[in-house]
Amino acid sequence: MRNLSKSDKYWKIFVLIILVLAAGWIVVSSLFFATTEEKNTLAAPRTGFQAPDFQLSTEDGQSIHLAELQGKPIILNFWASWCLPCKAEMPALEKIHKRYADQVIVLGVNNTAGDHQPIASRFLRENAITFLIVWDLDGSVTSRYRVNALPTTFFLDRNGQIQNVIIGGPMSETLLITEVEKLSQGE
Amino acid sequence: MFPVLHVGRVALQTPDLLILLGIWVGVMLIEKFAERFSISTKQLENLTLWSLLSGLVGARLLYFLKFPQAFLANPLDILSLRPFLLDFEGGVTVALIVALIYGQKRKMSFWSTLDALTPGFAVFAVSLGLAHLASGNAYGIETRLPWGIELWGAVRHPVQIYETLAAMLILYLVLPLKFRQETIERQKRGVLFLKFVALSAAANLLLDTFRAEGIRWFGVVRAGQVTAWLVLALSLWLIGRRQQTETENPANLL
């Protein structure tokens, strides 16, 4: 029993030292290591960061500048006509565009560098897609957004900050509605 | 950073694959070592299976409860097999509740069960670190150190690598492979699990220093570190309490 209390005493001292050291580390690290990161000013294709800006053209030559669309949440969808999940989610995106036209902007970025523009255009016409589609002719925007798989969709709040990224698909209408709701709640 | 693995034209999400791999290896290890902790392998298998299944169902149901109006257009989406539309925290909570109920119902020893599950938790922690490395999540603060990595527009501490290495070290320390049967029998029940919790809390307390994300109280103190300190204190206190317990009744082992 004496051994038990002796080891118990050592254990308590050990625990005390560990906890004091740990508390000390919290204080030191709070004072001497970098404080909050200014994510709002950094542009990177990741949740919490500012969406990298770009300027691309639609099929009829209208220039779309991402920064100028700020003020409304944006669903930024990277797609290609050879990608089956991309094509499968287009009707859901179109429904969201029509249902929430006054609340959210749906913007499709076709990775034209890895696609055939005439085939992609025909797909849009045949499926009566009316939301904004821009053409990333040299693939630079797709590359800047580090899109490794299609479709990839970025959900931007009204200030252009990325709130969520969904890699892969097809996204259902239900999922898109919840994402729009989250973006609206964040306003 | 390798968020996506291309197999032909199929793009697989590497972080998800690593998590699944972690669960699979973890379950294998749990089954391998279960009997060393005097726990029935069959019971542990069922516990794990029920927890995972109920966690998935719970995650979908809670997502539905959060956004019921979103399902009005397509109510059948509640049964969708797609990995979206899941509430992660809700799923984990449901899984834990179901595990507790199952364990209680089958009269499984609480602490022995946690000990037997510890190798699985430890492997999962390694896979989580690797998943963070693949996705670029849980990234570090900026650094000028030579081993900094270019990520999200800056050179940063490779916190995901620190996290994986720490989890590997903890796995080595808690893996019963190197323990002799007598050591396991001599050790008080629950101590292995509590050691794992204490080591993980200590690792998080240190690693959080280098993480860029996370809540800061009063703009200074990292909430993650304070939480880790509390978990560390609680687990060390419980270890002390468990060590003090006299030899437990062998009849309670199963």
CSV table of C-alpha atoms in Angstrom, one decimal:
chain,number,residue,atom,x,y,z
A,1,MET,CA,0.0,0.0,0.0
A,2,ARG,CA,3.0,2.3,0.8
A,3,ASN,CA,4.3,1.6,-2.7
A,4,LEU,CA,1.0,2.4,-4.2
A,5,SER,CA,0.9,5.8,-2.5
A,6,LYS,CA,4.5,6.5,-3.3
A,7,SER,CA,4.0,5.8,-7.0
A,8,ASP,CA,0.7,7.8,-6.8
A,9,LYS,CA,2.6,10.7,-5.4
A,10,TYR,CA,5.2,10.5,-8.3
A,11,TRP,CA,2.5,10.3,-10.8
A,12,LYS,CA,0.8,13.4,-9.5
A,13,ILE,CA,4.0,15.3,-9.6
A,14,PHE,CA,4.6,14.1,-13.2
A,15,VAL,CA,1.1,15.1,-14.2
A,16,LEU,CA,1.5,18.5,-12.6
A,17,ILE,CA,4.8,19.1,-14.5
A,18,ILE,CA,3.3,18.0,-17.8
A,19,LEU,CA,0.3,20.2,-17.4
A,20,VAL,CA,2.3,23.3,-16.3
A,21,LEU,CA,4.7,22.8,-19.3
A,22,ALA,CA,1.7,22.4,-21.7
A,23,ALA,CA,0.1,25.5,-20.3
A,24,GLY,CA,3.4,27.4,-20.7
A,25,TRP,CA,3.6,26.2,-24.3
A,26,ILE,CA,0.1,27.5,-25.0
A,27,VAL,CA,1.1,31.0,-23.7
A,28,VAL,CA,4.5,31.0,-25.5
A,29,SER,CA,3.0,29.8,-28.8
A,30,SER,CA,0.2,32.4,-28.6
A,31,LEU,CA,2.6,35.2,-28.0
A,32,PHE,CA,5.5,34.3,-30.3
A,33,PHE,CA,4.0,32.4,-33.3
A,34,ALA,CA,2.1,34.0,-36.1
A,35,THR,CA,-1.4,35.1,-35.2
A,36,THR,CA,-4.5,35.0,-37.4
A,37,GLU,CA,-3.9,34.6,-41.0
A,38,GLU,CA,-5.3,37.2,-43.4
A,39,LYS,CA,-7.1,34.7,-45.5
A,40,ASN,CA,-9.5,37.3,-46.8
A,41,THR,CA,-6.8,39.0,-48.7
A,42,LEU,CA,-5.0,35.9,-50.0
A,43,ALA,CA,-6.3,34.4,-53.3
A,44,ALA,CA,-6.2,30.6,-53.5
A,45,PRO,CA,-8.6,27.9,-54.7
A,46,ARG,CA,-9.5,26.8,-51.2
A,47,THR,CA,-12.3,27.2,-48.7
A,48,GLY,CA,-11.8,30.4,-46.7
A,49,PHE,CA,-9.7,32.2,-49.3
A,50,GLN,CA,-10.5,34.8,-51.9
A,51,ALA,CA,-11.4,33.2,-55.2
A,52,PRO,CA,-8.6,33.9,-57.8
A,53,ASP,CA,-9.8,36.5,-60.2
A,54,PHE,CA,-10.1,35.9,-63.9
A,55,GLN,CA,-11.5,37.4,-67.1
A,56,LEU,CA,-12.9,35.1,-69.8
A,57,SER,CA,-15.3,35.4,-72.7
A,58,THR,CA,-18.7,33.9,-73.5
A,59,GLU,CA,-19.5,32.3,-76.9
A,60,ASP,CA,-20.9,35.6,-78.1
A,61,GLY,CA,-17.7,37.5,-77.1
A,62,GLN,CA,-19.1,39.1,-73.9
A,63,SER,CA,-16.2,39.5,-71.4
A,64,ILE,CA,-16.9,38.2,-67.9
A,65,HIS,CA,-14.7,39.5,-65.1
A,66,LEU,CA,-15.2,37.5,-61.9
A,67,ALA,CA,-14.5,40.5,-59.6
A,68,GLU,CA,-17.3,42.5,-61.2
A,69,LEU,CA,-19.8,39.7,-60.3
A,70,GLN,CA,-19.2,40.2,-56.6
A,71,GLY,CA,-22.3,41.3,-54.7
A,72,LYS,CA,-24.1,38.0,-55.2
A,73,PRO,CA,-23.0,34.5,-54.3
A,74,ILE,CA,-21.5,32.6,-57.2
A,75,ILE,CA,-21.6,28.9,-58.1
A,76,LEU,CA,-18.5,28.5,-60.2
A,77,ASN,CA,-18.6,25.1,-62.1
A,78,PHE,CA,-15.6,23.8,-64.1
A,79,TRP,CA,-16.7,21.3,-66.7
A,80,ALA,CA,-16.0,19.7,-70.1
A,81,SER,CA,-18.3,18.1,-72.7
A,82,TRP,CA,-16.4,14.7,-72.6
A,83,CYS,CA,-17.1,14.5,-68.8
A,84,LEU,CA,-20.2,12.5,-68.1
A,85,PRO,CA,-20.8,13.6,-64.5
A,86,CYS,CA,-20.4,17.3,-65.7
A,87,LYS,CA,-23.1,16.8,-68.3
A,88,ALA,CA,-25.3,14.9,-65.8
A,89,GLU,CA,-25.3,17.8,-63.3
A,90,MET,CA,-26.0,20.5,-65.9
A,91,PRO,CA,-29.8,20.2,-65.6
A,92,ALA,CA,-29.6,20.6,-61.8
A,93,LEU,CA,-27.4,23.8,-62.3
A,94,GLU,CA,-29.8,25.1,-64.8
A,95,LYS,CA,-32.8,24.6,-62.4
A,96,ILE,CA,-30.8,26.4,-59.7
A,97,HIS,CA,-30.1,29.2,-62.1
A,98,LYS,CA,-33.8,29.6,-62.9
A,99,ARG,CA,-35.1,29.1,-59.3
A,100,TYR,CA,-32.6,31.5,-57.6
A,101,ALA,CA,-31.8,33.9,-60.5
A,102,ASP,CA,-32.2,36.9,-58.2
A,103,GLN,CA,-30.1,35.4,-55.4
A,104,VAL,CA,-27.2,33.5,-57.0
A,105,ILE,CA,-25.1,33.6,-60.1
A,106,VAL,CA,-24.3,30.3,-61.8
A,107,LEU,CA,-21.1,30.5,-63.9
A,108,GLY,CA,-19.8,27.6,-65.9
A,109,VAL,CA,-16.2,27.5,-66.9
A,110,ASN,CA,-15.6,25.2,-69.8
A,111,ASN,CA,-12.0,23.8,-69.8
A,112,THR,CA,-11.8,24.4,-73.5
A,113,ALA,CA,-8.1,23.6,-73.7
A,114,GLY,CA,-9.0,20.0,-73.0
A,115,ASP,CA,-12.4,20.0,-74.8
A,116,HIS,CA,-13.9,20.6,-78.3
A,117,GLN,CA,-15.7,23.9,-78.2
A,118,PRO,CA,-18.2,23.0,-81.1
A,119,ILE,CA,-19.2,19.8,-79.3
A,120,ALA,CA,-19.6,21.7,-75.9
A,121,SER,CA,-21.6,24.4,-77.6
A,122,ARG,CA,-23.9,21.9,-79.2
A,123,PHE,CA,-24.4,20.2,-75.9
A,124,LEU,CA,-25.4,23.5,-74.3
A,125,ARG,CA,-27.9,24.2,-77.1
A,126,GLU,CA,-29.4,20.8,-77.1
A,127,ASN,CA,-30.0,20.9,-73.4
A,128,ALA,CA,-31.2,24.5,-73.3
A,129,ILE,CA,-28.6,25.6,-70.8
A,130,THR,CA,-29.0,29.3,-70.3
A,131,PHE,CA,-26.7,30.2,-67.4
A,132,LEU,CA,-23.4,32.0,-68.1
A,133,ILE,CA,-20.8,29.8,-69.7
A,134,VAL,CA,-17.2,31.1,-70.3
A,135,TRP,CA,-14.5,29.5,-72.3
A,136,ASP,CA,-11.1,28.8,-70.8
A,137,LEU,CA,-9.3,28.6,-74.1
A,138,ASP,CA,-5.8,28.1,-72.9
A,139,GLY,CA,-6.7,26.3,-69.6
A,140,SER,CA,-5.0,28.9,-67.5
A,141,VAL,CA,-8.0,29.5,-65.2
A,142,THR,CA,-8.6,25.8,-64.7
A,143,SER,CA,-4.9,25.5,-63.9
A,144,ARG,CA,-5.0,28.5,-61.5
A,145,TYR,CA,-7.9,26.9,-59.7
A,146,ARG,CA,-5.9,23.7,-59.4
A,147,VAL,CA,-8.8,21.7,-61.0
A,148,ASN,CA,-7.5,18.1,-61.1
A,149,ALA,CA,-10.8,16.5,-61.7
A,150,LEU,CA,-14.0,17.4,-63.5
A,151,PRO,CA,-16.5,18.6,-62.5
A,152,THR,CA,-15.2,20.8,-59.7
A,153,THR,CA,-17.5,23.4,-58.2
A,154,PHE,CA,-16.6,26.4,-56.0
A,155,PHE,CA,-19.2,28.1,-53.9
A,156,LEU,CA,-18.4,31.8,-53.5
A,157,ASP,CA,-20.1,34.2,-51.1
A,158,ARG,CA,-21.1,37.7,-52.1
A,159,ASN,CA,-17.6,39.0,-51.3
A,160,GLY,CA,-15.9,36.5,-53.5
A,161,GLN,CA,-14.7,34.3,-50.7
A,162,ILE,CA,-14.8,30.5,-51.3
A,163,GLN,CA,-17.2,28.9,-48.8
A,164,ASN,CA,-17.1,25.3,-50.2
A,165,VAL,CA,-15.5,23.2,-52.9
A,166,ILE,CA,-17.0,20.1,-54.3
A,167,ILE,CA,-14.8,17.9,-56.4
A,168,GLY,CA,-16.6,15.3,-58.5
A,169,GLY,CA,-20.2,14.8,-59.3
A,170,PRO,CA,-22.8,14.8,-60.5
A,171,MET,CA,-24.2,17.1,-57.9
A,172,SER,CA,-27.9,16.8,-57.3
A,173,GLU,CA,-30.4,19.6,-57.2
A,174,THR,CA,-30.9,18.9,-53.5
A,175,LEU,CA,-27.2,19.4,-52.8
A,176,LEU,CA,-27.1,22.6,-54.8
A,177,ILE,CA,-30.2,24.0,-52.9
A,178,THR,CA,-28.5,23.3,-49.5
A,179,GLU,CA,-25.3,25.0,-50.8
A,180,VAL,CA,-27.3,28.1,-51.9
A,181,GLU,CA,-29.1,28.1,-48.6
A,182,LYS,CA,-25.8,28.0,-46.7
A,183,LEU,CA,-24.5,30.9,-48.9
A,184,SER,CA,-27.6,32.9,-48.2
A,185,GLN,CA,-27.4,32.2,-44.5
A,186,GLY,CA,-23.8,33.5,-44.5
A,187,GLU,CA,-24.8,36.9,-45.8
B,1,MET,CA,-0.8,17.5,-52.5
B,2,PHE,CA,-2.7,14.8,-54.5
B,3,PRO,CA,-6.4,15.4,-54.0
B,4,VAL,CA,-7.3,13.3,-56.9
B,5,LEU,CA,-6.1,10.0,-58.3
B,6,HIS,CA,-6.8,9.3,-61.9
B,7,VAL,CA,-7.6,5.8,-63.0
B,8,GLY,CA,-8.1,6.2,-66.7
B,9,ARG,CA,-10.9,8.8,-66.9
B,10,VAL,CA,-12.2,8.0,-63.5
B,11,ALA,CA,-11.1,10.5,-60.8
B,12,LEU,CA,-10.9,9.1,-57.3
B,13,GLN,CA,-10.7,11.4,-54.3
B,14,THR,CA,-7.4,10.5,-52.6
B,15,PRO,CA,-8.3,11.8,-49.1
B,16,ASP,CA,-11.5,9.8,-49.1
B,17,LEU,CA,-9.6,6.7,-50.2
B,18,LEU,CA,-7.0,7.2,-47.5
B,19,ILE,CA,-9.8,7.5,-44.8
B,20,LEU,CA,-11.4,4.3,-46.1
B,21,LEU,CA,-8.1,2.6,-46.1
B,22,GLY,CA,-7.5,3.7,-42.5
B,23,ILE,CA,-10.9,2.3,-41.4
B,24,TRP,CA,-10.2,-1.0,-43.2
B,25,VAL,CA,-6.7,-1.5,-41.7
B,26,GLY,CA,-8.0,-0.2,-38.3
B,27,VAL,CA,-10.8,-2.8,-38.3
B,28,MET,CA,-8.3,-5.5,-39.2
B,29,LEU,CA,-6.0,-4.6,-36.4
B,30,ILE,CA,-8.9,-4.4,-33.9
B,31,GLU,CA,-9.9,-7.9,-34.9
B,32,LYS,CA,-6.3,-9.2,-34.7
B,33,PHE,CA,-5.7,-7.9,-31.2
B,34,ALA,CA,-9.2,-8.2,-29.7
B,35,GLU,CA,-8.7,-11.4,-27.8
B,36,ARG,CA,-5.6,-10.0,-26.1
B,37,PHE,CA,-7.9,-7.7,-24.3
B,38,SER,CA,-10.3,-10.5,-23.4
B,39,ILE,CA,-12.9,-9.1,-25.8
B,40,SER,CA,-14.9,-11.3,-28.2
B,41,THR,CA,-13.8,-10.6,-31.8
B,42,LYS,CA,-17.3,-11.2,-33.0
B,43,GLN,CA,-18.8,-8.7,-30.6
B,44,LEU,CA,-16.2,-6.1,-31.6
B,45,GLU,CA,-16.9,-6.8,-35.3
B,46,ASN,CA,-20.6,-6.2,-34.7
B,47,LEU,CA,-19.9,-3.1,-32.6
B,48,THR,CA,-17.8,-1.6,-35.4
B,49,LEU,CA,-20.3,-2.6,-38.1
B,50,TRP,CA,-23.3,-1.2,-36.3
B,51,SER,CA,-21.4,2.0,-35.5
B,52,LEU,CA,-20.3,2.6,-39.1
B,53,LEU,CA,-23.8,1.8,-40.5
B,54,SER,CA,-25.7,3.9,-38.0
B,55,GLY,CA,-23.2,6.7,-38.4
B,56,LEU,CA,-23.9,6.8,-42.2
B,57,VAL,CA,-27.6,6.6,-41.7
B,58,GLY,CA,-27.5,9.2,-38.9
B,59,ALA,CA,-25.3,11.5,-41.0
B,60,ARG,CA,-27.9,11.5,-43.9
B,61,LEU,CA,-30.9,11.8,-41.5
B,62,LEU,CA,-29.4,14.8,-39.7
B,63,TYR,CA,-28.5,16.4,-43.0
B,64,PHE,CA,-32.2,16.0,-44.0
B,65,LEU,CA,-33.3,17.5,-40.7
B,66,LYS,CA,-31.0,20.5,-41.3
B,67,PHE,CA,-32.2,21.2,-44.8
B,68,PRO,CA,-35.7,19.5,-45.1
B,69,GLN,CA,-36.9,22.0,-47.7
B,70,ALA,CA,-34.0,21.1,-50.1
B,71,PHE,CA,-35.4,17.6,-50.3
B,72,LEU,CA,-38.9,18.7,-51.4
B,73,ALA,CA,-38.1,18.7,-55.1
B,74,ASN,CA,-36.4,15.2,-54.9
B,75,PRO,CA,-37.5,13.4,-51.7
B,76,LEU,CA,-35.8,10.2,-52.9
B,77,ASP,CA,-32.4,11.9,-52.6
B,78,ILE,CA,-32.7,10.9,-48.9
B,79,LEU,CA,-31.8,7.4,-50.1
B,80,SER,CA,-29.1,8.6,-52.6
B,81,LEU,CA,-25.9,6.5,-52.4
B,82,ARG,CA,-23.8,9.6,-53.4
B,83,PRO,CA,-21.3,10.6,-50.7
B,84,PHE,CA,-22.7,14.1,-50.5
B,85,LEU,CA,-25.6,15.2,-48.3
B,86,LEU,CA,-24.0,13.9,-45.1
B,87,ASP,CA,-23.7,15.7,-41.7
B,88,PHE,CA,-20.3,14.5,-40.5
B,89,GLU,CA,-20.5,15.6,-36.8
B,90,GLY,CA,-24.1,14.3,-36.6
B,91,GLY,CA,-22.9,10.9,-38.0
B,92,VAL,CA,-20.1,10.6,-35.5
B,93,THR,CA,-22.5,11.4,-32.6
B,94,VAL,CA,-25.0,8.8,-33.8
B,95,ALA,CA,-22.2,6.2,-34.2
B,96,LEU,CA,-21.0,6.8,-30.7
B,97,ILE,CA,-24.4,6.6,-29.2
B,98,VAL,CA,-25.2,3.4,-31.0
B,99,ALA,CA,-21.8,1.9,-29.9
B,100,LEU,CA,-22.6,2.8,-26.3
B,101,ILE,CA,-26.0,1.2,-26.5
B,102,TYR,CA,-24.7,-1.9,-28.2
B,103,GLY,CA,-21.8,-2.3,-25.7
B,104,GLN,CA,-24.3,-1.8,-22.8
B,105,LYS,CA,-26.7,-4.3,-24.3
B,106,ARG,CA,-24.0,-7.0,-24.8
B,107,LYS,CA,-22.5,-6.2,-21.4
B,108,MET,CA,-19.1,-5.5,-22.9
B,109,SER,CA,-16.5,-4.1,-20.5
B,110,PHE,CA,-16.3,-0.4,-21.2
B,111,TRP,CA,-12.6,0.1,-20.6
B,112,SER,CA,-11.5,-3.2,-22.2
B,113,THR,CA,-13.5,-2.4,-25.3
B,114,LEU,CA,-11.9,1.0,-25.6
B,115,ASP,CA,-8.4,-0.7,-25.2
B,116,ALA,CA,-9.3,-3.2,-27.9
B,117,LEU,CA,-10.4,-0.4,-30.2
B,118,THR,CA,-7.3,1.7,-29.6
B,119,PRO,CA,-5.1,0.2,-32.4
B,120,GLY,CA,-8.0,1.1,-34.8
B,121,PHE,CA,-8.2,4.7,-33.6
B,122,ALA,CA,-4.4,5.0,-33.9
B,123,VAL,CA,-4.4,3.8,-37.5
B,124,PHE,CA,-7.3,6.1,-38.3
B,125,ALA,CA,-5.3,9.0,-36.9
B,126,VAL,CA,-2.4,8.2,-39.3
B,127,SER,CA,-4.8,7.9,-42.3
B,128,LEU,CA,-6.3,11.3,-41.3
B,129,GLY,CA,-2.9,12.9,-41.4
B,130,LEU,CA,-2.2,11.5,-44.8
B,131,ALA,CA,-5.7,12.6,-46.0
B,132,HIS,CA,-4.9,16.1,-44.8
B,133,LEU,CA,-1.6,15.9,-46.7
B,134,ALA,CA,-3.4,14.8,-49.9
B,135,SER,CA,-6.2,17.4,-49.7
B,136,GLY,CA,-4.1,20.3,-48.4
B,137,ASN,CA,-6.4,20.7,-45.4
B,138,ALA,CA,-5.3,21.5,-41.9
B,139,TYR,CA,-2.4,23.5,-43.5
B,140,GLY,CA,0.3,25.4,-41.6
B,141,ILE,CA,1.3,28.9,-41.0
B,142,GLU,CA,3.9,30.6,-43.2
B,143,THR,CA,7.5,29.8,-42.5
B,144,ARG,CA,11.0,30.5,-43.8
B,145,LEU,CA,12.4,27.2,-42.7
B,146,PRO,CA,14.0,25.1,-45.4
B,147,TRP,CA,11.5,22.3,-45.2
B,148,GLY,CA,8.5,24.6,-45.7
B,149,ILE,CA,6.1,23.6,-48.5
B,150,GLU,CA,4.5,25.8,-51.1
B,151,LEU,CA,0.8,25.6,-50.4
B,152,TRP,CA,-2.2,28.0,-50.9
B,153,GLY,CA,-0.1,30.9,-52.1
B,154,ALA,CA,2.6,30.8,-49.5
B,155,VAL,CA,5.5,28.7,-48.1
B,156,ARG,CA,4.1,27.0,-45.1
B,157,HIS,CA,5.0,24.6,-42.3
B,158,PRO,CA,4.2,21.0,-43.5
B,159,VAL,CA,1.9,20.5,-40.5
B,160,GLN,CA,0.2,17.6,-42.3
B,161,ILE,CA,3.6,15.8,-42.3
B,162,TYR,CA,4.2,16.6,-38.7
B,163,GLU,CA,0.7,15.3,-37.9
B,164,THR,CA,1.3,12.0,-39.8
B,165,LEU,CA,4.6,11.5,-38.1
B,166,ALA,CA,3.2,12.1,-34.7
B,167,ALA,CA,0.3,9.7,-35.4
B,168,MET,CA,2.8,7.1,-36.6
B,169,LEU,CA,4.8,7.4,-33.4
B,170,ILE,CA,1.7,7.2,-31.3
B,171,LEU,CA,0.6,4.1,-33.3
B,172,TYR,CA,4.0,2.5,-32.5
B,173,LEU,CA,3.6,3.3,-28.8
B,174,VAL,CA,0.1,1.9,-28.5
B,175,LEU,CA,0.2,-1.1,-30.9
B,176,PRO,CA,-0.2,-4.2,-28.8
B,177,LEU,CA,2.1,-6.1,-31.2
B,178,LYS,CA,5.1,-5.4,-29.1
B,179,PHE,CA,3.4,-6.0,-25.8
B,180,ARG,CA,3.7,-9.4,-24.1
B,181,GLN,CA,0.4,-11.0,-23.0
B,182,GLU,CA,1.4,-10.6,-19.4
B,183,THR,CA,2.0,-6.9,-19.9
B,184,ILE,CA,-1.5,-6.5,-21.2
B,185,GLU,CA,-2.9,-8.5,-18.4
B,186,ARG,CA,-1.0,-6.6,-15.8
B,187,GLN,CA,-2.0,-3.2,-17.2
B,188,LYS,CA,-5.2,-1.8,-15.8
B,189,ARG,CA,-8.1,-1.8,-18.2
B,190,GLY,CA,-8.6,1.5,-20.1
B,191,VAL,CA,-5.0,2.7,-19.6
B,192,LEU,CA,-3.9,1.9,-23.1
B,193,PHE,CA,-6.8,3.9,-24.6
B,194,LEU,CA,-6.2,6.7,-22.1
B,195,LYS,CA,-2.5,6.8,-23.1
B,196,PHE,CA,-3.5,7.1,-26.7
B,197,VAL,CA,-5.9,10.0,-25.9
B,198,ALA,CA,-3.2,11.7,-23.7
B,199,LEU,CA,-0.5,11.3,-26.4
B,200,SER,CA,-2.9,12.5,-29.2
B,201,ALA,CA,-3.9,15.5,-27.1
B,202,ALA,CA,-0.3,16.4,-26.4
B,203,ALA,CA,0.6,16.1,-30.1
B,204,ASN,CA,-2.4,18.3,-31.0
B,205,LEU,CA,-1.4,20.9,-28.4
B,206,LEU,CA,2.1,21.1,-30.0
B,207,LEU,CA,0.9,20.9,-33.7
B,208,ASP,CA,-1.8,23.5,-33.3
B,209,THR,CA,1.0,26.0,-32.8
B,210,PHE,CA,1.9,25.6,-36.5
B,211,ARG,CA,-1.7,25.4,-37.9
B,212,ALA,CA,-3.0,28.4,-39.8
B,213,GLU,CA,-6.7,27.6,-39.3
B,214,GLY,CA,-8.7,27.4,-36.2
B,215,ILE,CA,-10.6,29.6,-33.8
B,216,ARG,CA,-8.7,32.0,-31.6
B,217,TRP,CA,-10.1,33.3,-28.3
B,218,PHE,CA,-9.6,37.0,-27.8
B,219,GLY,CA,-7.7,36.9,-31.1
B,220,VAL,CA,-4.7,35.3,-29.4
B,221,VAL,CA,-5.2,31.9,-27.6
B,222,ARG,CA,-5.9,29.0,-29.9
B,223,ALA,CA,-9.1,27.2,-28.9
B,224,GLY,CA,-7.7,23.9,-30.2
B,225,GLN,CA,-4.7,24.1,-27.8
B,226,VAL,CA,-6.9,24.9,-24.8
B,227,THR,CA,-9.2,22.0,-25.7
B,228,ALA,CA,-6.2,19.7,-26.1
B,229,TRP,CA,-4.9,20.8,-22.7
B,230,LEU,CA,-8.2,20.0,-21.1
B,231,VAL,CA,-8.3,16.5,-22.8
B,232,LEU,CA,-4.7,15.9,-21.7
B,233,ALA,CA,-5.5,16.8,-18.1
B,234,LEU,CA,-8.6,14.7,-18.0
B,235,SER,CA,-6.9,11.6,-19.6
B,236,LEU,CA,-3.9,11.9,-17.2
B,237,TRP,CA,-6.2,12.2,-14.2
B,238,LEU,CA,-8.2,9.1,-15.4
B,239,ILE,CA,-4.9,7.2,-15.9
B,240,GLY,CA,-4.0,7.9,-12.3
B,241,ARG,CA,-7.5,6.8,-11.2
B,242,ARG,CA,-7.3,3.6,-13.3
B,243,GLN,CA,-3.8,2.8,-12.0
B,244,GLN,CA,-5.1,3.1,-8.4
B,245,THR,CA,-7.9,0.6,-9.0
B,246,GLU,CA,-7.3,-2.8,-7.3
B,247,THR,CA,-7.3,-5.9,-9.4
B,248,GLU,CA,-10.6,-6.0,-11.1
B,249,ASN,CA,-13.0,-8.9,-11.0
B,250,PRO,CA,-12.1,-11.3,-13.9
B,251,ALA,CA,-15.8,-12.1,-14.2
B,252,ASN,CA,-16.3,-8.5,-15.6
B,253,LEU,CA,-13.7,-9.0,-18.4
B,254,LEU,CA,-16.2,-10.3,-20.9
